[in-house]
Coordinates of C-alpha atoms in Angstrom, one line a residue:
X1 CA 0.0 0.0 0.0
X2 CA 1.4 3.0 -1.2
X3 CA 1.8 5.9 1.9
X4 CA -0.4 8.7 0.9
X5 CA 1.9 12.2 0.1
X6 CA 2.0 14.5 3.1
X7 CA 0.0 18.1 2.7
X8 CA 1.7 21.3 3.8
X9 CA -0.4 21.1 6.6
X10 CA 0.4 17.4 8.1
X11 CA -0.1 17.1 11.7
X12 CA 2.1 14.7 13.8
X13 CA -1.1 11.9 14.2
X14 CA -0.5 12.2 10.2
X15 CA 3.5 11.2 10.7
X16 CA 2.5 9.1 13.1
X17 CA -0.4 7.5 11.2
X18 CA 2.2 7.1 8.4
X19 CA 5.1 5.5 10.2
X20 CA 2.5 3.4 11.5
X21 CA 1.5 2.6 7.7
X22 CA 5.1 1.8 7.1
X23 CA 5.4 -0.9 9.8
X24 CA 2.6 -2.6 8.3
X25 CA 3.9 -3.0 4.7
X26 CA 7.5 -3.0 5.1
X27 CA 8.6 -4.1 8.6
X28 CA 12.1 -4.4 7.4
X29 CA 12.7 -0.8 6.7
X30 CA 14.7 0.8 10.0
X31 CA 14.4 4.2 11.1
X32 CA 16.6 6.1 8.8
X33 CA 14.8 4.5 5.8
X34 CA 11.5 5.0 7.0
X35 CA 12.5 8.8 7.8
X36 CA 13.8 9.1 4.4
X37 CA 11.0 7.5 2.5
X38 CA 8.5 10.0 4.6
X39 CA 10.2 13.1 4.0
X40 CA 10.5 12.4 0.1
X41 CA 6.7 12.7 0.7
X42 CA 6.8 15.9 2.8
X43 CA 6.9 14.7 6.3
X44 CA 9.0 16.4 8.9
X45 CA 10.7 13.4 10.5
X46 CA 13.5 12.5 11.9
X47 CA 15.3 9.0 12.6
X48 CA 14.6 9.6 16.4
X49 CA 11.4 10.4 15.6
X50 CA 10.6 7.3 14.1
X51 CA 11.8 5.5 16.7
X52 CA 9.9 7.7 19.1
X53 CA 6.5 6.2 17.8
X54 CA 7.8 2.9 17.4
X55 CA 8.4 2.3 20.8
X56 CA 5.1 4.0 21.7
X57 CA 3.3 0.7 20.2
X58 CA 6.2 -1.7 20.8
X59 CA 7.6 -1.8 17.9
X60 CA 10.7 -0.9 17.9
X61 CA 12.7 -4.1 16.3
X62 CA 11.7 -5.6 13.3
X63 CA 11.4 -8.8 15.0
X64 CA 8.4 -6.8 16.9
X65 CA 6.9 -5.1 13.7
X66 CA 6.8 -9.0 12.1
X67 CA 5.2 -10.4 15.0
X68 CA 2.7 -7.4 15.4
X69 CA 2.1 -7.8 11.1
X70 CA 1.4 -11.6 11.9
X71 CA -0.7 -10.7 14.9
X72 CA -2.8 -8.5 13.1
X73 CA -3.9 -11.1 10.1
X74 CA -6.6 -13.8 10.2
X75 CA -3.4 -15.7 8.4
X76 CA -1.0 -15.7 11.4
X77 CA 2.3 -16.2 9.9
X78 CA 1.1 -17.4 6.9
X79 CA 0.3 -13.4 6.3
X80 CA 4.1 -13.0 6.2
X81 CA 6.5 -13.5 3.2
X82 CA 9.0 -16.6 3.1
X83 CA 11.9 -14.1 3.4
X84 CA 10.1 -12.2 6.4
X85 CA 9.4 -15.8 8.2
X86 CA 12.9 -15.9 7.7
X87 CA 13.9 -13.1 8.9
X88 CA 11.7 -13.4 12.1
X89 CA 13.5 -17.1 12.9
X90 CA 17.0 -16.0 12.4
X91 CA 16.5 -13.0 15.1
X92 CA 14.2 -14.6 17.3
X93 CA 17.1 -16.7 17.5
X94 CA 19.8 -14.5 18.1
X95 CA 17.6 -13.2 20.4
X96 CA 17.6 -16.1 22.7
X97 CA 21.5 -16.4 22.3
X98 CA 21.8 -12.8 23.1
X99 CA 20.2 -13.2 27.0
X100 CA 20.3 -17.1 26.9
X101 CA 19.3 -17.3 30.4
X102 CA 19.4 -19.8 32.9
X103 CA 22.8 -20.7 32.9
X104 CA 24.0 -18.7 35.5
X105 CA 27.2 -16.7 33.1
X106 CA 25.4 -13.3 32.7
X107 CA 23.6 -11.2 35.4
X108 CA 23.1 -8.7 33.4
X109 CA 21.1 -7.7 29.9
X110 CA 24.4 -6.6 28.0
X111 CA 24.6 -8.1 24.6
X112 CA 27.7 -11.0 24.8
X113 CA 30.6 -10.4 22.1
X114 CA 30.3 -11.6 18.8
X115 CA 32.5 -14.6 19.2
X116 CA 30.4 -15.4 22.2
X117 CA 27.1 -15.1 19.8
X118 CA 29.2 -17.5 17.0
X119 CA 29.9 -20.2 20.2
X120 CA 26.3 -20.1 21.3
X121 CA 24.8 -20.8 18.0
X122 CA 27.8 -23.3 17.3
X123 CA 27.2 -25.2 20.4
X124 CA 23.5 -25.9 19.7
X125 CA 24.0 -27.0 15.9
X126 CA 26.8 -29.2 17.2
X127 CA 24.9 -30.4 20.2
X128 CA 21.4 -31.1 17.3
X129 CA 22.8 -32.1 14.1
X130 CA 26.7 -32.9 15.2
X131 CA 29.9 -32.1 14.3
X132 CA 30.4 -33.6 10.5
X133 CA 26.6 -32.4 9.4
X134 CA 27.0 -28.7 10.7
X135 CA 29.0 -26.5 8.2
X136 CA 30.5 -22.7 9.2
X137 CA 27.3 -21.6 6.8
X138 CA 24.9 -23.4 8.7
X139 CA 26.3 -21.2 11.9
X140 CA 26.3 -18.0 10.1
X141 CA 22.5 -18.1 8.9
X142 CA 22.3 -19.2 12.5
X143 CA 23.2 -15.8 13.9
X144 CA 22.2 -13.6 11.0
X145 CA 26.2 -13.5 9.5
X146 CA 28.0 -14.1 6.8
X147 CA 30.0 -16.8 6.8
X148 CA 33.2 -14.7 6.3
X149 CA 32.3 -13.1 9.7
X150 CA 32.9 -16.4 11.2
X151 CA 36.0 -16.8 9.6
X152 CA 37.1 -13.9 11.3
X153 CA 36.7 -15.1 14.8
X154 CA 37.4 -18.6 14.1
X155 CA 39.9 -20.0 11.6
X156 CA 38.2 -23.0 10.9
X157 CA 35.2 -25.2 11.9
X158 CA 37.5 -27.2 13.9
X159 CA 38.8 -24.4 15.9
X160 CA 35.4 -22.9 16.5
X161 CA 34.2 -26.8 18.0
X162 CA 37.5 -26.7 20.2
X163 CA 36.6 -23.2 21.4
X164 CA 33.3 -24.6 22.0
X165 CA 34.7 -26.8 24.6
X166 CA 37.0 -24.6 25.7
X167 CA 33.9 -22.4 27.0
X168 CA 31.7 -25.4 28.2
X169 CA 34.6 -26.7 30.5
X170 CA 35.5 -23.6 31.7
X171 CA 32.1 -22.8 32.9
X172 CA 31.2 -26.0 34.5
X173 CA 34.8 -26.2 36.0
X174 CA 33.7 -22.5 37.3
X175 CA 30.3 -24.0 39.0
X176 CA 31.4 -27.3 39.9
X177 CA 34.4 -25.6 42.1
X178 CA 31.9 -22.8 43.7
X179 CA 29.3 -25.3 44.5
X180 CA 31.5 -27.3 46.9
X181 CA 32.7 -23.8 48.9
X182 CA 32.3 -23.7 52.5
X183 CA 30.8 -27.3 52.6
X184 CA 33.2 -29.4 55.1
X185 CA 31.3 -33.2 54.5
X186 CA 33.4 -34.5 52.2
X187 CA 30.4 -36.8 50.4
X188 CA 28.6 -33.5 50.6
X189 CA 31.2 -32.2 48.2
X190 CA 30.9 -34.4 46.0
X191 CA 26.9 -34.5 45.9
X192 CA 27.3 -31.2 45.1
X193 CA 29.6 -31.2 42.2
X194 CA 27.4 -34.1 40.5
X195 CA 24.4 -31.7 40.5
X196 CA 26.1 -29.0 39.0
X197 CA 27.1 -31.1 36.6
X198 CA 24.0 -33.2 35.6
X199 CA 22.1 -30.2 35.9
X200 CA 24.1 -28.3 32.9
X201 CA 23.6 -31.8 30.9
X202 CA 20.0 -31.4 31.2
X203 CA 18.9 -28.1 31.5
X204 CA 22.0 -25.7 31.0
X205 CA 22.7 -23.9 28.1
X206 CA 24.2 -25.7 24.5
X207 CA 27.5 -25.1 25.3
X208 CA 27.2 -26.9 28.5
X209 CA 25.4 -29.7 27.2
X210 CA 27.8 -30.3 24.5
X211 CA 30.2 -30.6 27.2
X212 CA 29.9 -33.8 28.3
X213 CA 28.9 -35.8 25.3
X214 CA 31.4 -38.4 24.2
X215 CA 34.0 -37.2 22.4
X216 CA 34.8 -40.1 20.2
X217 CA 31.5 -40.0 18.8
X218 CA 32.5 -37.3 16.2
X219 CA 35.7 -40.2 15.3
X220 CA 38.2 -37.2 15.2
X221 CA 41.3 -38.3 17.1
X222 CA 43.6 -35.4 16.3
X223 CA 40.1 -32.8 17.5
X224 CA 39.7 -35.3 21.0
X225 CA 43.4 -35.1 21.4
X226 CA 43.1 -30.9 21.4
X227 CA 40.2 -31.2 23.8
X228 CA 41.6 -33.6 26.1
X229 CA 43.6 -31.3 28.2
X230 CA 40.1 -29.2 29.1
X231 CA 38.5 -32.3 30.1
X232 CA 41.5 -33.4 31.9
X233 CA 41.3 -30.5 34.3
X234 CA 37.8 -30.5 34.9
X235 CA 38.3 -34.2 35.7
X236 CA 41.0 -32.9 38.0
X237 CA 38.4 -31.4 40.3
X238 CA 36.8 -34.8 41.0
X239 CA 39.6 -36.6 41.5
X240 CA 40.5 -34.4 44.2
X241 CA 37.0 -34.2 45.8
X242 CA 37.0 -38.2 45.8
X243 CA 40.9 -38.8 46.8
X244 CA 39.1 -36.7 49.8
X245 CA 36.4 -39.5 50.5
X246 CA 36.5 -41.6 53.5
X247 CA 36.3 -45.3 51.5
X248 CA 37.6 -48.8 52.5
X249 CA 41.1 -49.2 51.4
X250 CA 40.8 -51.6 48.7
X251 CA 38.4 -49.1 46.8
X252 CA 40.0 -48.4 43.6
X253 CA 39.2 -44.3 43.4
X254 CA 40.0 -43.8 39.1
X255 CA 37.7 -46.6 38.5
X256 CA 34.5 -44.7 41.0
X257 CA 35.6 -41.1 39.6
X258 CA 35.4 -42.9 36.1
X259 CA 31.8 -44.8 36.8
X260 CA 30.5 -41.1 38.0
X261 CA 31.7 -39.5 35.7
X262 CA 30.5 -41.6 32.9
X263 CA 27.3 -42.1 34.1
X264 CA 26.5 -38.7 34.2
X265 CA 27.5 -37.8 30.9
X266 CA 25.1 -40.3 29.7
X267 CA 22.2 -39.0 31.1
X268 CA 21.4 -36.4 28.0
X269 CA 20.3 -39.1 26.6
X270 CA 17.7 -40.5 28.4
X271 CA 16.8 -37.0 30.6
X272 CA 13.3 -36.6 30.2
X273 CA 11.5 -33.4 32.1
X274 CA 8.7 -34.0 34.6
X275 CA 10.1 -36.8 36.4
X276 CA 13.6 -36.9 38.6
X277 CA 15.0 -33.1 38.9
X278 CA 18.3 -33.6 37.6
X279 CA 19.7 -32.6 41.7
X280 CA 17.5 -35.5 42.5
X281 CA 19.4 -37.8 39.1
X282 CA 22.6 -36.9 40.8
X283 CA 22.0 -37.6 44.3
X284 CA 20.8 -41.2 43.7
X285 CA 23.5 -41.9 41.0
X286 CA 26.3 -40.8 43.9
X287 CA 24.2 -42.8 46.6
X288 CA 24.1 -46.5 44.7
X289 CA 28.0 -45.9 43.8
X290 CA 28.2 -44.8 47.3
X291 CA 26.6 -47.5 49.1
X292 CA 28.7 -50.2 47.9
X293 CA 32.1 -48.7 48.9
X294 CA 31.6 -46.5 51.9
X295 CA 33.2 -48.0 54.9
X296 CA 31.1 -50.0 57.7
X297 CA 31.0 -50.3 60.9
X298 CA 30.0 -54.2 62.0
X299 CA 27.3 -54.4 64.1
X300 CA 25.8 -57.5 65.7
X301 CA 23.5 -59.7 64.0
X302 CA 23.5 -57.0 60.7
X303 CA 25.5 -56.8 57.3
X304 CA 26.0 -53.6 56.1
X305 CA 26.5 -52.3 52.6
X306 CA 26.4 -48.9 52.9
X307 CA 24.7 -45.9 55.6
X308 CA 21.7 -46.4 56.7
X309 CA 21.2 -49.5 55.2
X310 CA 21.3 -52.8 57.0
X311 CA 20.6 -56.9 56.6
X312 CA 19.1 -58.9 59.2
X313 CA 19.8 -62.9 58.9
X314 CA 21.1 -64.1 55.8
X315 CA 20.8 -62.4 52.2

C-alpha cells in the first residue's frame, strides 16, 4: 500500500499515522529509511522520531513489527512472506543467544561479544545435528552472519568446535568448584559437584550440554586429542573431591571417579523433564556408587552395605 503524500499542513497523528503505515507494509525498513522514504513525501521526521512512535506501540525491532504484522492477520504467519518468516527465525534466535538465560554466566542484559554469539549458535548446531553435518554456513545463517564473519573469529570449523569446549569446560569447572565452597562433609562435596554437573547436561545452556557428550563419537582423534587437556582439568576437580572420600582401602578411586563421571555424561540421553530433577538424578547416581564402597562399621546380627542401610539374617 502506497503511503499517501503528506499536505503542507500534516499534523504529527498524520506522521505518526504514516510510520504506522510503514510498519505494516514494510517491517524491514529501519528508522533512517523510513525517515527518508516519509520526507520524500513531505513529512518532517527524523530518525529519532521514528523510533519515538515505534516504541510507543512496541515496535521498535523488526522482530516486533513481524510479530505485530502476523498478529494482526486472520493468516497468522502465513500473512508473512517466506523471506520475512525468515527473517523473524534467524532473530528470534539470536535473540535467545543474546540473554540465553538460565545458565548462570550473565547477570546482566548486556549483549555477549560476537564470538560469544558465533559459540552459542555453534554449540547448539553441534549439540542437534553434530559435528560432521553442521557447516561454518549453517552457523552464520544461525546468527544472522556471513560466513566470512565467522572466519574472522574462528579460523576453521575445527577451531570454532575446540573453542566450544573450551567455554563449556571452563564454565562447569567454574560452577562445579563454587558449589562445593564452605561445605566441610566430604560426600557433601561431592553430591554437590554431581548436581552442578548433571544439571548443565539437562537443563543448561548448548554449550554446557555439549560438554559432556562423548567425544569419540565425532571419530576425530587429532580434534579429541586438542580437547583432552580441558577435560583433563575439569576431571582434576573430582579426582580431588574423591581422593578426599572416606572409603575402604581396597576401593579403587579412578575406577569410582570414572563410573561417576560416565554415568553422568550419559544422562542427555535419556533426561526426560517432569520426572527426577536432575539434583534428584545426581543424588541417587552418587548414593548406589556410594553404598557399595563407603566403609562399615559391623554391628551384631546385621551386614552392612552402605549408611543407613542394613541386613538382618542371611541375604
Amino acid at each position: 500500500m502506497a503511503t499517501q503524500q503528506a499536505t503542507p499542513t500534516a499534523t504529527m497523528q498524520d506522521s505518526e499515522a504514516a510510520i504506522l503505515e510503514l510498519a505494516r507494509s514494510e517491517p524491514e525498513l529501519g528508522q533512517a529509511a523510513v525517515a527518508r522514504r516519509l520526507q520524500e513525501q513531505g513529512y518532517r521526521i527524523s530518525p529519532s522520531g521514528v523510533r519515538y512512535i515505534w516504541q510507543k506501540h512496541d515496535l521498535e525491532t523488526t522482530v516486533k513489527r513481524l510479530n505485530a504484522l502476523a498478529a494482526d492477520s486472520t493468516e497468522g504467519m502465513e500473512a508473512l512472506t517466506d523471506s520475512q518468516r525468515e527473517l523473524l527465525e534467524r532473530n528470534s534466535v539470536t535473540a535467545r543467544l543474546l540473554h540465553p538465560g538460565g545458565n548462570g554466566e550473565k547477570s546482566t542484559d548486556e549483549p555477549l561479544e560476537r564470538s560469544e554469539l558465533i559459540i552459542n549458535a555453534a554449540a547448539e548446531l553441534f549439540s542437534t545435528a553434530g559435528y560432521d553435518r553442521t557447516s561454518i554456513r549453517d552457523i552464520a545463517s544461525r546468527v544472522g552472519l556471513l560466513p566470512g564473519s565467522i572466519y574472522h573469529h574462528f579460523p576453521s570449523k575445527e577451531e570454532l568446535y575446540i573453542a566450544v569446549h573450551r567455554e563449556g569446560f571452563r564454565r562447569v569447572l567454574k560452577r562445579a568448584k563454587a558449589a562445593g565452597e564452605g561445605i566441610s562433609d566430604p560426600w557433601e562435596r561431592l553430591r554437590r559437584a554431581c548436581e552442578v554437573h548433571v544439571h548443565g547436561m539437562t537443563e543448561g545452556s548448548p554449550v554446557d550440554r555439549i560438554t559432556g557428550t562423548n567425544l569419540a563419537l565425532i571419530g576425530n582423534d587429532d580434534i579429541q586429542a586438542r580437547i583432552q587437556p580441558f577435560r583433563d582439568e575439569y576431571e582434576e576437580v573430582f579426582r580431588e573431591l574423591i581422593d578426599a572420600l572416606p572409603m575402604r582401602p581396597d576401593v579403587d578411586r579412578k575406577l569410582f571417579r570414572l563410573t561417576l563421571l560416565g554415568s553422568m555424561n550419559w544422562v542427555y540421553l535419556w533426561f526426560r523433564p517432569g520426572q527426577r530433577t536432575p539434583a534428584q538424578i545426581a543424588s541417587a547416581m552418587l548414593d548406589m556408587i556410594r553404598d557399595g564402597v563407603a566403609p562399615v562399621a559391623p554391628q551384631a546380627g546385621t551386614q552392612g552395605r552402605g549408611p543407613g542401610i542394613t541386613h538382618e539374617g542371611p541375604l
